[in-house]
Coordinates of C-alpha atoms and ligand atoms in Angstrom, one line a residue:
X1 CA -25.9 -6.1 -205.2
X2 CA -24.7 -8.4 -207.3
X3 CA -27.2 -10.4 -209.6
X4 CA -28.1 -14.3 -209.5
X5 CA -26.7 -16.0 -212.8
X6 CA -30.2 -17.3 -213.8
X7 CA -31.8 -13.5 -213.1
X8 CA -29.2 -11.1 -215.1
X9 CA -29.7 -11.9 -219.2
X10 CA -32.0 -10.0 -221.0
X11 CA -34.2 -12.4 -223.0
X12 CA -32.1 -12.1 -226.3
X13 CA -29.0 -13.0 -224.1
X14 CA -30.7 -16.2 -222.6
X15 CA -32.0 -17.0 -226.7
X16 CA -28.1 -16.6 -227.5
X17 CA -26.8 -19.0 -225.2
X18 CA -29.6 -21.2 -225.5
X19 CA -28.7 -21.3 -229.0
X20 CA -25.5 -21.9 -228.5
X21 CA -25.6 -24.7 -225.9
X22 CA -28.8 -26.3 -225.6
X23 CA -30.3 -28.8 -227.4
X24 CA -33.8 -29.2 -226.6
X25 CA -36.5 -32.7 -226.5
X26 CA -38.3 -32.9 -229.7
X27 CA -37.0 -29.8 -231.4
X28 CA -36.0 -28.7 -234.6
X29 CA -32.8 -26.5 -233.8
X30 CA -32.5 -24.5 -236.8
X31 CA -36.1 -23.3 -236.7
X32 CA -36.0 -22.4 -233.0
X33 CA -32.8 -20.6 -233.5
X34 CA -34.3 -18.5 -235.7
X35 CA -37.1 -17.6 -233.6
X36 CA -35.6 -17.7 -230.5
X37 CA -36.5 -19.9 -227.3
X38 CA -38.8 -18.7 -225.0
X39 CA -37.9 -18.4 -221.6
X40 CA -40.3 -19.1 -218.4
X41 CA -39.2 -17.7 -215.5
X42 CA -41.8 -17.9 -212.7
X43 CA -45.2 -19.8 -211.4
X44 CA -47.8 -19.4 -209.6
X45 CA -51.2 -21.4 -209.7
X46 CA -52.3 -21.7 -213.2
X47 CA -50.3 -19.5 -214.5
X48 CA -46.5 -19.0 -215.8
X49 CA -44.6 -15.6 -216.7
X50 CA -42.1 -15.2 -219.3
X51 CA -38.7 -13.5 -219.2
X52 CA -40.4 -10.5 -220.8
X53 CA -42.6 -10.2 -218.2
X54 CA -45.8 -12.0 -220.0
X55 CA -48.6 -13.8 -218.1
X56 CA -49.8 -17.4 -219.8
X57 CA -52.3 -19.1 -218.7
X58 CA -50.7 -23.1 -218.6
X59 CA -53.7 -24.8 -219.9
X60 CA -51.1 -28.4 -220.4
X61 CA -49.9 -28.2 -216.4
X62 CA -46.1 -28.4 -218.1
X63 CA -46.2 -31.4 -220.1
X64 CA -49.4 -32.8 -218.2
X65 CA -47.8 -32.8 -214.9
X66 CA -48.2 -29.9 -212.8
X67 CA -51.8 -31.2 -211.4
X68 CA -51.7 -29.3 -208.1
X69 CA -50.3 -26.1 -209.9
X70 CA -47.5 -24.1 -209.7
X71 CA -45.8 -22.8 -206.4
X72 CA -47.5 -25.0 -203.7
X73 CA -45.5 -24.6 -200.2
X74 CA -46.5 -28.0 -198.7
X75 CA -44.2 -29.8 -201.7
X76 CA -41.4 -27.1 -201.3
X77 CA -41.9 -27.4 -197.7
X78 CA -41.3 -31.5 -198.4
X79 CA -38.3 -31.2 -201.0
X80 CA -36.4 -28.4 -198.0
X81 CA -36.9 -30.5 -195.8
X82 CA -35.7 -33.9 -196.8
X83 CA -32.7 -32.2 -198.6
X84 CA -31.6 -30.7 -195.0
X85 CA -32.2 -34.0 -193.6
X86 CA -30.6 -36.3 -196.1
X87 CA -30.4 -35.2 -199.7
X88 CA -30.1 -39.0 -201.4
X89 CA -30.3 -42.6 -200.0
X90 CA -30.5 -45.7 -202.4
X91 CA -32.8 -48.0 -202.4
X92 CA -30.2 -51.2 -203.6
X93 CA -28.0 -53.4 -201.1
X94 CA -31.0 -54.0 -198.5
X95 CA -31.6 -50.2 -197.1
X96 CA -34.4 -47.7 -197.9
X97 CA -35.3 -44.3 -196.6
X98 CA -38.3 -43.3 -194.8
X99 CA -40.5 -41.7 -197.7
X100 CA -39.4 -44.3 -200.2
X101 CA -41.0 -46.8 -197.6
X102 CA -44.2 -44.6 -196.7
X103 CA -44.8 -43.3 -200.2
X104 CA -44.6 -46.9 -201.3
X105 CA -47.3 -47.8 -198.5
X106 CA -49.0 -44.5 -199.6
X107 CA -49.8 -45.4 -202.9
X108 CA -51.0 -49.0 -202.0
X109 CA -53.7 -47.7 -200.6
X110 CA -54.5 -45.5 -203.3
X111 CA -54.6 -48.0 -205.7
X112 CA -57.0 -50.6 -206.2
X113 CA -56.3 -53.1 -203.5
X114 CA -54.7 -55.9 -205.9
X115 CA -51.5 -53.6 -205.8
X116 CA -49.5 -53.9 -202.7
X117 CA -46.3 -53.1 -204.4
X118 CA -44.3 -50.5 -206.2
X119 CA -40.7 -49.5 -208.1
X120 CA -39.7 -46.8 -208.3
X121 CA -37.8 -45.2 -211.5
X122 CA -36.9 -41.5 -212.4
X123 CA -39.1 -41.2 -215.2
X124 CA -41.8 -42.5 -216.8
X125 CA -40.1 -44.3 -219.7
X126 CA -38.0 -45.8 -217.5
X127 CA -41.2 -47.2 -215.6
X128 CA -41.9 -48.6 -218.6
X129 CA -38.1 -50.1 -219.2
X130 CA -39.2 -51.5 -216.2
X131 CA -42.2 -53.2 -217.1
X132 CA -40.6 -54.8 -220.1
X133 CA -38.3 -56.6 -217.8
X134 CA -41.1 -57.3 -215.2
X135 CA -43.4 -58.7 -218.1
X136 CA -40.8 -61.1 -219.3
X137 CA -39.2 -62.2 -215.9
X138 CA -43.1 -62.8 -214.7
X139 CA -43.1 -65.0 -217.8
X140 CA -39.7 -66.8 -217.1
X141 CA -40.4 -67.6 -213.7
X142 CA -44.2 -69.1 -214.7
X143 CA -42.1 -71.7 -217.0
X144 CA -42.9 -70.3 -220.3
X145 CA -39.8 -67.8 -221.4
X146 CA -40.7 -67.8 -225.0
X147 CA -43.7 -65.3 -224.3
X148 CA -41.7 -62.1 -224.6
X149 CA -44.3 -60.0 -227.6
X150 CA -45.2 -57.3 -225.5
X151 CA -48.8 -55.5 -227.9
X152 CA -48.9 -51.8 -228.2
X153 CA -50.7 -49.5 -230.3
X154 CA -50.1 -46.9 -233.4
X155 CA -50.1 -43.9 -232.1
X156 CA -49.2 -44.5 -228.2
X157 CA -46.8 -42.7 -226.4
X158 CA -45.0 -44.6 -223.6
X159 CA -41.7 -42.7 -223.4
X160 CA -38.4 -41.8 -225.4
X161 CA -35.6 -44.2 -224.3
X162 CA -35.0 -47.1 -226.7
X163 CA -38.1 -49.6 -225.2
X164 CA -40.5 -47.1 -224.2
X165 CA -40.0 -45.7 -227.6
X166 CA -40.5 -48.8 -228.9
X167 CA -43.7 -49.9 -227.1
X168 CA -44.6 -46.8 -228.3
X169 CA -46.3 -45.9 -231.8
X170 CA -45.4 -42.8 -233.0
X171 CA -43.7 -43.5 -236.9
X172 CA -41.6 -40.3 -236.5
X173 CA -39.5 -42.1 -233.7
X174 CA -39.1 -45.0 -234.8
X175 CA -37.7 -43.9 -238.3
X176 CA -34.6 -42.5 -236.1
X177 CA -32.4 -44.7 -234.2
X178 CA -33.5 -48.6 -235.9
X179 CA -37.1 -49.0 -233.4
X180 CA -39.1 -50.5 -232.1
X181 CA -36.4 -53.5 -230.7
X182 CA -37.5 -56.4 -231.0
X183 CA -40.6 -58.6 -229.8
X184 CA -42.6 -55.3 -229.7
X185 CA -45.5 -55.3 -232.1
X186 CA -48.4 -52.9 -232.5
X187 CA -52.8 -52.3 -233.3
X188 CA -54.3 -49.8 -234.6
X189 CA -55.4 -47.1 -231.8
X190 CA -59.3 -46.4 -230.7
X191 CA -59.5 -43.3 -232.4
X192 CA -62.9 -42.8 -234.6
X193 CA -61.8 -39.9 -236.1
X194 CA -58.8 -40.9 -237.4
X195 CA -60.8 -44.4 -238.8
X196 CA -63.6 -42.0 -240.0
X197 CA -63.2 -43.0 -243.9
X198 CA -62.0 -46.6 -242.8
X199 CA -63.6 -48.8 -240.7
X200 CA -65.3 -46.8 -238.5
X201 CA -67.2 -45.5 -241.4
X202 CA -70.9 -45.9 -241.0
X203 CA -70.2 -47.4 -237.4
X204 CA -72.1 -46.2 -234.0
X205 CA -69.0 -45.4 -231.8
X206 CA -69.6 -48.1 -229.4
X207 CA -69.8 -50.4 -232.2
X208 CA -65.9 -49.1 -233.4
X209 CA -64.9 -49.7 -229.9
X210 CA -65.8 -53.8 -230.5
X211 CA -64.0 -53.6 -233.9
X212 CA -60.7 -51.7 -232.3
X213 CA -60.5 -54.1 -229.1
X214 CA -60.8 -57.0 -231.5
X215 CA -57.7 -55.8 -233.0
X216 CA -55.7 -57.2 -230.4
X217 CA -57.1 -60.4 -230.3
X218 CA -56.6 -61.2 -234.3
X219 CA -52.9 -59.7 -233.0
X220 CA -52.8 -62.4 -230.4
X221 CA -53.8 -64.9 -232.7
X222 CA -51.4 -63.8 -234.9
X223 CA -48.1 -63.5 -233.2
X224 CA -49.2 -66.8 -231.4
X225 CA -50.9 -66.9 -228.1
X226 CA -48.1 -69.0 -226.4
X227 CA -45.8 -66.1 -227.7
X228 CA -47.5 -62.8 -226.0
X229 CA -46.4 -61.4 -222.6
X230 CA -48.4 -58.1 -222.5
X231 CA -50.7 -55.5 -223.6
X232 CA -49.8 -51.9 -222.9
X233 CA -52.6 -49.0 -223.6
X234 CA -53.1 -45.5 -221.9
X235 CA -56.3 -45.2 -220.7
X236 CA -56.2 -42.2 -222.7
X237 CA -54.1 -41.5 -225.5
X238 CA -52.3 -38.5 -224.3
X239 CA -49.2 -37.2 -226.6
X240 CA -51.4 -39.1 -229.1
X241 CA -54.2 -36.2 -229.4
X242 CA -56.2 -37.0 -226.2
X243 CA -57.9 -39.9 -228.2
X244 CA -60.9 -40.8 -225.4
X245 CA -61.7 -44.4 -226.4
X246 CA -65.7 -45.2 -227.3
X247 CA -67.1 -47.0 -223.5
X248 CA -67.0 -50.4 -225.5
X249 CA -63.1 -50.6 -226.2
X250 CA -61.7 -50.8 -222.4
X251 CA -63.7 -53.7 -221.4
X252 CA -63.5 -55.6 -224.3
X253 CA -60.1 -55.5 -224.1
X254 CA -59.5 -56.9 -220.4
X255 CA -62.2 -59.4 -221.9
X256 CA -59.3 -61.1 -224.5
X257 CA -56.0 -60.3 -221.9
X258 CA -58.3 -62.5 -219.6
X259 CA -59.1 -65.1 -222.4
X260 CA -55.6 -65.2 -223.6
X261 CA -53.9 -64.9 -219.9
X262 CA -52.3 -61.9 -221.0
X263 CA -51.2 -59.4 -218.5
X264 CA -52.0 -55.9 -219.1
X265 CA -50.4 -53.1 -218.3
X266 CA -51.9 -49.8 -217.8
X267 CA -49.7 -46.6 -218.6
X268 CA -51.0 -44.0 -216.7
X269 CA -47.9 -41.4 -216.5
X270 CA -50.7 -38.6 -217.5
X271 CA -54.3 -40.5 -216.2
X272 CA -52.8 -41.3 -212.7
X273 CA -53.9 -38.9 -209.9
X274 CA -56.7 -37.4 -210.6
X275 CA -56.4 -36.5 -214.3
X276 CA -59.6 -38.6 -215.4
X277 CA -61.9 -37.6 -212.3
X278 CA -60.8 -40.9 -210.6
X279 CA -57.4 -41.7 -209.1
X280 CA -56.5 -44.1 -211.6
X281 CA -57.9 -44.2 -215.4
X282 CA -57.8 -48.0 -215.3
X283 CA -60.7 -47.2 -212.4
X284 CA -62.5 -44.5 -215.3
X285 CA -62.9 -47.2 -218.4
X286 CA -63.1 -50.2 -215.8
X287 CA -59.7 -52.5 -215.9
X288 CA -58.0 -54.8 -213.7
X289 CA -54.3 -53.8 -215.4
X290 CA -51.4 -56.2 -213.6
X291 CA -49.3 -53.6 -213.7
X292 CA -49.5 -49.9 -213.6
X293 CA -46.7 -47.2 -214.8
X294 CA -47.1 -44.0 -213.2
X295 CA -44.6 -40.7 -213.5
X296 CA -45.6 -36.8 -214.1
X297 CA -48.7 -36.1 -211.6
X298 CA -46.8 -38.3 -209.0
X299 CA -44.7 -35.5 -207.9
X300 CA -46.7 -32.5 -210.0
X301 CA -43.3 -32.0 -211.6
X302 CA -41.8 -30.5 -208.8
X303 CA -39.0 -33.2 -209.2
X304 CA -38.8 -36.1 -211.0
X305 CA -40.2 -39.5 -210.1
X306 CA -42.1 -42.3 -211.8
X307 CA -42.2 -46.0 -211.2
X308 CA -44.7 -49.2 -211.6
X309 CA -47.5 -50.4 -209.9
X310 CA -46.9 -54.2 -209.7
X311 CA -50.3 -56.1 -208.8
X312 CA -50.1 -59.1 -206.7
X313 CA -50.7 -61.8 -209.7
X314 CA -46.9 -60.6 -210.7
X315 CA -45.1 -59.6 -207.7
X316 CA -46.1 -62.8 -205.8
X317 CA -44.0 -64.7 -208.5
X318 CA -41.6 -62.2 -208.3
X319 CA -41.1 -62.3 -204.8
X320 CA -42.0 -65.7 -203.8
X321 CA -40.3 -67.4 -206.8
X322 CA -37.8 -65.3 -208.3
X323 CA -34.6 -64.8 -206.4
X324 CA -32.6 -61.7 -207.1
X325 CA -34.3 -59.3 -209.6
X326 CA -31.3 -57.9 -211.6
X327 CA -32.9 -54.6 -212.6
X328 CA -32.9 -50.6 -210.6
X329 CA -32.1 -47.4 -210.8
X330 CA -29.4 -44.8 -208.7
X331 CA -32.8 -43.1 -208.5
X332 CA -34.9 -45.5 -207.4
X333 CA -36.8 -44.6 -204.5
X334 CA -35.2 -40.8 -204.5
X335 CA -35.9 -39.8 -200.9
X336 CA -36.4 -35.9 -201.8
X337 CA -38.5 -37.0 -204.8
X338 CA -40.7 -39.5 -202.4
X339 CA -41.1 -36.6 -200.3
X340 CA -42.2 -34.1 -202.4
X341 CA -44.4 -37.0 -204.0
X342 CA -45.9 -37.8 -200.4
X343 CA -46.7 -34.4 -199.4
X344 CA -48.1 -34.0 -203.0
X345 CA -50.7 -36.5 -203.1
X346 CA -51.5 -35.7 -199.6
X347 CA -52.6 -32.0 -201.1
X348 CA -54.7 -33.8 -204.0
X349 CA -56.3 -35.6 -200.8
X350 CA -56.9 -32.9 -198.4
X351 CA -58.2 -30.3 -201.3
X352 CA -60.4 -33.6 -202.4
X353 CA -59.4 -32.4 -206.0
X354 CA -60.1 -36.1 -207.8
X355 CA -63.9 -35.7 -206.5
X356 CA -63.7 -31.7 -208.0
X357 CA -62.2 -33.1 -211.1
X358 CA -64.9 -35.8 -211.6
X359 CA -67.8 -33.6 -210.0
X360 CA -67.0 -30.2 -210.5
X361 CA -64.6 -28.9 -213.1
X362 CA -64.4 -31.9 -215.4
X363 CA -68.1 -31.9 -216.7
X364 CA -67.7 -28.0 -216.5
X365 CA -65.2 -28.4 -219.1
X366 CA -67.1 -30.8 -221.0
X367 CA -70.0 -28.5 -220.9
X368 CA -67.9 -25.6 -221.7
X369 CA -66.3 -27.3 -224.6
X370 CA -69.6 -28.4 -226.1
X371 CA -70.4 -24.8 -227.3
X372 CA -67.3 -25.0 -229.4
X373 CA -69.0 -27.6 -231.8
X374 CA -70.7 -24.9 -234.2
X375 CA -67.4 -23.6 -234.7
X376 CA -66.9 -23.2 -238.6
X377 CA -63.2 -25.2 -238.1
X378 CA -64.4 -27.3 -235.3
X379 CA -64.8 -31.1 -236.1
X380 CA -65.2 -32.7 -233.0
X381 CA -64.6 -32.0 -229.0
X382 CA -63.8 -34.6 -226.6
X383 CA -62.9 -34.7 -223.0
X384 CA -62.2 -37.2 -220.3
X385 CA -61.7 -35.5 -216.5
X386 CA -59.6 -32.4 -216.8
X387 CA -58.2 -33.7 -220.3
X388 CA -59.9 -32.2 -223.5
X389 CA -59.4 -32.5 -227.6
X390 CA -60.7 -30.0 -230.1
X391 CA -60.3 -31.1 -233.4
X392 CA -59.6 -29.3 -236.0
X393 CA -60.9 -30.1 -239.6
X394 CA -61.5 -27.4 -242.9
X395 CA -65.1 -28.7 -243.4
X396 CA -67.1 -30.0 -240.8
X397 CA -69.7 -31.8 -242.3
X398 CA -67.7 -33.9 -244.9
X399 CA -64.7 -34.4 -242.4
X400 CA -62.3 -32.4 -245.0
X401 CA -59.3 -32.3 -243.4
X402 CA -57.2 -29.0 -243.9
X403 CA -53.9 -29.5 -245.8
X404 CA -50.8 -31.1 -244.1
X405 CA -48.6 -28.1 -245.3
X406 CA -51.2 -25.5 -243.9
X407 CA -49.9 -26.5 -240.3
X408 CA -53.1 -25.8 -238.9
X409 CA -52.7 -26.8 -235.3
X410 CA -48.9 -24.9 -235.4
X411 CA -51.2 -22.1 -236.3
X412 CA -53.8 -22.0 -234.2
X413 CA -50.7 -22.5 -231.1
X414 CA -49.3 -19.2 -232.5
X415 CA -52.0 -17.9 -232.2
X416 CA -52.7 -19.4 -228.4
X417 CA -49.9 -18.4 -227.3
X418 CA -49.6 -15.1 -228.4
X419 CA -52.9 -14.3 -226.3
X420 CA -51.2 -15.9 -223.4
X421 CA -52.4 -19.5 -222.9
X422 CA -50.4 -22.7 -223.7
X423 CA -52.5 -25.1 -225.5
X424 CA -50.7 -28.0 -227.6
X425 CA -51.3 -29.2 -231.0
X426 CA -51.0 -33.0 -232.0
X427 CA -51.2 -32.4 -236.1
X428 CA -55.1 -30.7 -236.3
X429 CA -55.9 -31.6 -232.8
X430 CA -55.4 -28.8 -230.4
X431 CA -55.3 -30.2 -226.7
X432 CA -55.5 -29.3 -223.1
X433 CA -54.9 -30.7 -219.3
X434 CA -54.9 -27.7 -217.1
X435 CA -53.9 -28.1 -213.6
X436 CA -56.4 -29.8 -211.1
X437 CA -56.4 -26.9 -209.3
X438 CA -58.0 -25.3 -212.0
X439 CA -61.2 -23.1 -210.9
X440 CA -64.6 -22.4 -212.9
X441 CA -63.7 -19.1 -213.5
X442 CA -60.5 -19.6 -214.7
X443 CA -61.7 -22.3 -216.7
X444 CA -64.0 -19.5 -218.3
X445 CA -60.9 -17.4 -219.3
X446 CA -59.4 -20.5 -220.6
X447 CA -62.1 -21.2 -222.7
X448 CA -62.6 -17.7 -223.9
X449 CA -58.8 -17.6 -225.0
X450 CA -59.6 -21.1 -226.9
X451 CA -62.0 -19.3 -228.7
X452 CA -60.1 -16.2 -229.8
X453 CA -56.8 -18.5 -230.9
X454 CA -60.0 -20.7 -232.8
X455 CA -61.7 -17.5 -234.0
X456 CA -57.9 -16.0 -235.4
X457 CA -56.8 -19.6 -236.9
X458 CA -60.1 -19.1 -238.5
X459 CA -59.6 -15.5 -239.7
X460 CA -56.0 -17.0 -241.2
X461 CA -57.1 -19.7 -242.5
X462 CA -59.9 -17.9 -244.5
X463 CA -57.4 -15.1 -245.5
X464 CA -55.0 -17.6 -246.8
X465 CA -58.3 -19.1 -248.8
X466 CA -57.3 -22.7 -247.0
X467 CA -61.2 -22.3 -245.4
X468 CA -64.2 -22.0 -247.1
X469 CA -65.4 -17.9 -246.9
X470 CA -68.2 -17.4 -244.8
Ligands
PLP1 C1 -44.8 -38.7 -220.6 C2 -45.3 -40.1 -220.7 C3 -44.3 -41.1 -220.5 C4 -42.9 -40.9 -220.4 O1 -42.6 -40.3 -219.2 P1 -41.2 -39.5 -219.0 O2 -41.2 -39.1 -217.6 O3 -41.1 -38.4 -220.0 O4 -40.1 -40.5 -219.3 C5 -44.8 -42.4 -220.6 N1 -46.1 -42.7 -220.8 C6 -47.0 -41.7 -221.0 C7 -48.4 -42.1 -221.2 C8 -46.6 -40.4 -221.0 O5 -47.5 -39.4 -221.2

């Protein structure tokens, strides 16, 4: 019989031609040619397999997006379906298909009930292309056009095309390519540890939640009030390092959109669904965002989606006021993607995963996690829902960080992944958002495998003298 293209290359074949031909996100090619890619062939759960037959326990869901887990039939059942019965439909020219209609009328009532609406993109950055151009034509319409500043933070991620990159704050993407574009400006981000020899030195961490919020009023006051469209934040830092901001920050901050007429926008791409232990993160720290971007858990990655969450203060004007909205996507209201991203939040329903998450597994986690704090390379641990940050520092009790060029978090991922569980690192933060699906027992062997990778990084790091001896 003959073979399937995708089944008959050895590994070393498929890390040839991958070589060769691929160019991967956020990769250096000439290190991964020398290492060779990795190759995941298969699914199932919690888990992954490589093409050499290896079992990893996916403790980051893909890239934070496969909440229901891997190989669920309902969403397969949904994507077969709708292909057999029409593949694609747009969404321009005055048609739609029925799940762009019900999934939109889905997720209204998931939602707190100011949003009625929804658009749909591919992608999360493009939700958040989207929201620039909401943001400013919201402004247009209300008679002041000159408020186009849209306030971000250091450190965010919102996305890779040229505005999400730019309302964005990581400094490594905007030194390629001339970003951010203009009218974009950013705070500093929520994140006590990072501020731990700054400001948030001496401060109780509800107290550096006043001081970070009040960054973006002195911003505001600043650019100029008359000048500001928006405020974007994830609930959650995510790419960032799962920053968890202090109880204070969130409502501060809807305190000074409120007081400066702002509108906020919430970017919850990972916090949506579930992730927090509540549908929506803005629900978790207590906002009223205007609009809402959502991508990743929408579908569980089974295909892509994303798209915004447009609350009623904005799409009244939209609607009522603004004529012909010159802005979509072919892939805008994808039928097979609605489908699969019906029958998917359906599952989260029916297996009442959001209550597990906030009820069940979440504080499991958090509970789990807390017996990592006497570990000799352990700074801090935080955790929001089914989202966790360990940090990792060379001395504890002063806060000495471990040296850049030591790599410590690459490390510590070798060292993961060569016991068979994907855990990321942002610089010395190591990270995880297993799926939803995720049981106590299996978060036991995930936290058993955190330990080893944290007791060999340790081991290493020793050897290497880069950590005090014991
Ligand atoms: C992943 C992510 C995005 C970008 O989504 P893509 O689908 O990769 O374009 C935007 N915002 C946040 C918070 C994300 O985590």
């Amino acid at each position: 019989m003959e073979l399937h293209p995708f089944e008959q290359h050895p590994t070393r074949e498929w890390q040839e031609a991958d070589a060769a031909h691929l160019l991967h996100p956020f990769t250096d090619h000439q290190a991964l040619a020398a290492k060779g890619v990795r190759v995941i062939t298969r699914g199932e759960g919690v888990y992954v397999w490589d093409s050499e037959g290896k079992r990893i326990l996916d403790a980051m869901s893909g890239l934070w997006c496969v909440n229901v887990g891997y190989g669920q039939e309902a969403l397969i059942e949904a994507a077969t379906r709708q292909m057999r019965t029409l593949p694609y439909y747009n969404a321009f020219f005055q048609t739609t298909t029925p799940p762009a209609t019900a999934l939109a009328q889905r997720l209204a009532t998931l939602t707190p009930p100011h949003f009625r609406h929804v658009f749909f993109s591919g992608s999360g950055s493009e939700a958040n292309d989207t929201n620039i151009r909401l943001a400013r034509r919201y402004w247009d319409l209300m008679g002041e056009p000159q408020r186009k500043v849209i306030i971000s933070r250091v450190n965010a991620y919102h996305g890779s095309t040229m505005a999400a990159a730019s309302l964005g704050g990581m400094a490594a993407m905007h030194a390629q390519g001339g970003l951010p574009i203009p009218d974009i400006v950013h705070i500093g981000q929520p994140h006590a540890w990072a501020h731990r020899e700054g400001v948030a030195k001496g401060l109780s961490r509800d107290a550096f939640g006043l001081v970070a919020a009040r960054w973006l009023e002195e911003k505001i006051l600043e650019v100029g009030p008359e000048r500001v469209a928006a405020f974007i934040g994830e609930p959650v830092q995510g790419a960032g390092g799962v920053i968890v901001p202090p109880a204070t920050y969130w409502p501060e901050i809807q305190r000074i959109c409120d007081r400066y007429g702002i509108l906020l926008i919430s970017d919850e791409v990972i916090t949506g669904f579930g992730r927090t232990g509540r549908w929506w993160g803005c629900e978790t720290f207590g906002t009223r965002p205007d609009l809402m971007t959502f991508a990743k858990g929408i579908t569980s990655g089974y295909v892509p989606l994303g798209g915004t969450m447009v609350g009623e203060r904005v799409a009244k004007v939209l609607i009522e006021r603004g004529g012909e909205f010159e802005h979509g996507y072919t892939y805008s209201g994808h039928p097979v993607a609605c489908a699969v991203g019906f029958a998917n939040l359906e599952l989260i329903a029916q297996q009442g995963l959001v209550d597990c998450v906030r009820e069940d597994t979440g504080p499991y986690l958090a509970q789990k996690l807390e017996a990592l704090r006497d570990h000799p390379i352990v700074a801090e641990v935080q955790s929001c829902g089914l989202m966790a940050a360990v940090q990792l520092c060379r001395h504890p009790p002063t806060g000495e960080a471990f040296a850049v060029e030591h790599g410590i978090g690459l490390v510590c991922r070798r060292h993961c992944f060569d016991n068979g569980l994907v855990m990321r690192a942002v610089g010395d933060r190591m990270i995880v958002a297993p799926p939803l699906v995720i049981t106590r027992a299996q978060i036991d062997d995930m936290m058993a495998l955190v330990r080893e990778a944290l007791d060999r990084t340790l081991a290493e790091a020793r050897a290497a003298g880069w950590a005090p001896a014991a």
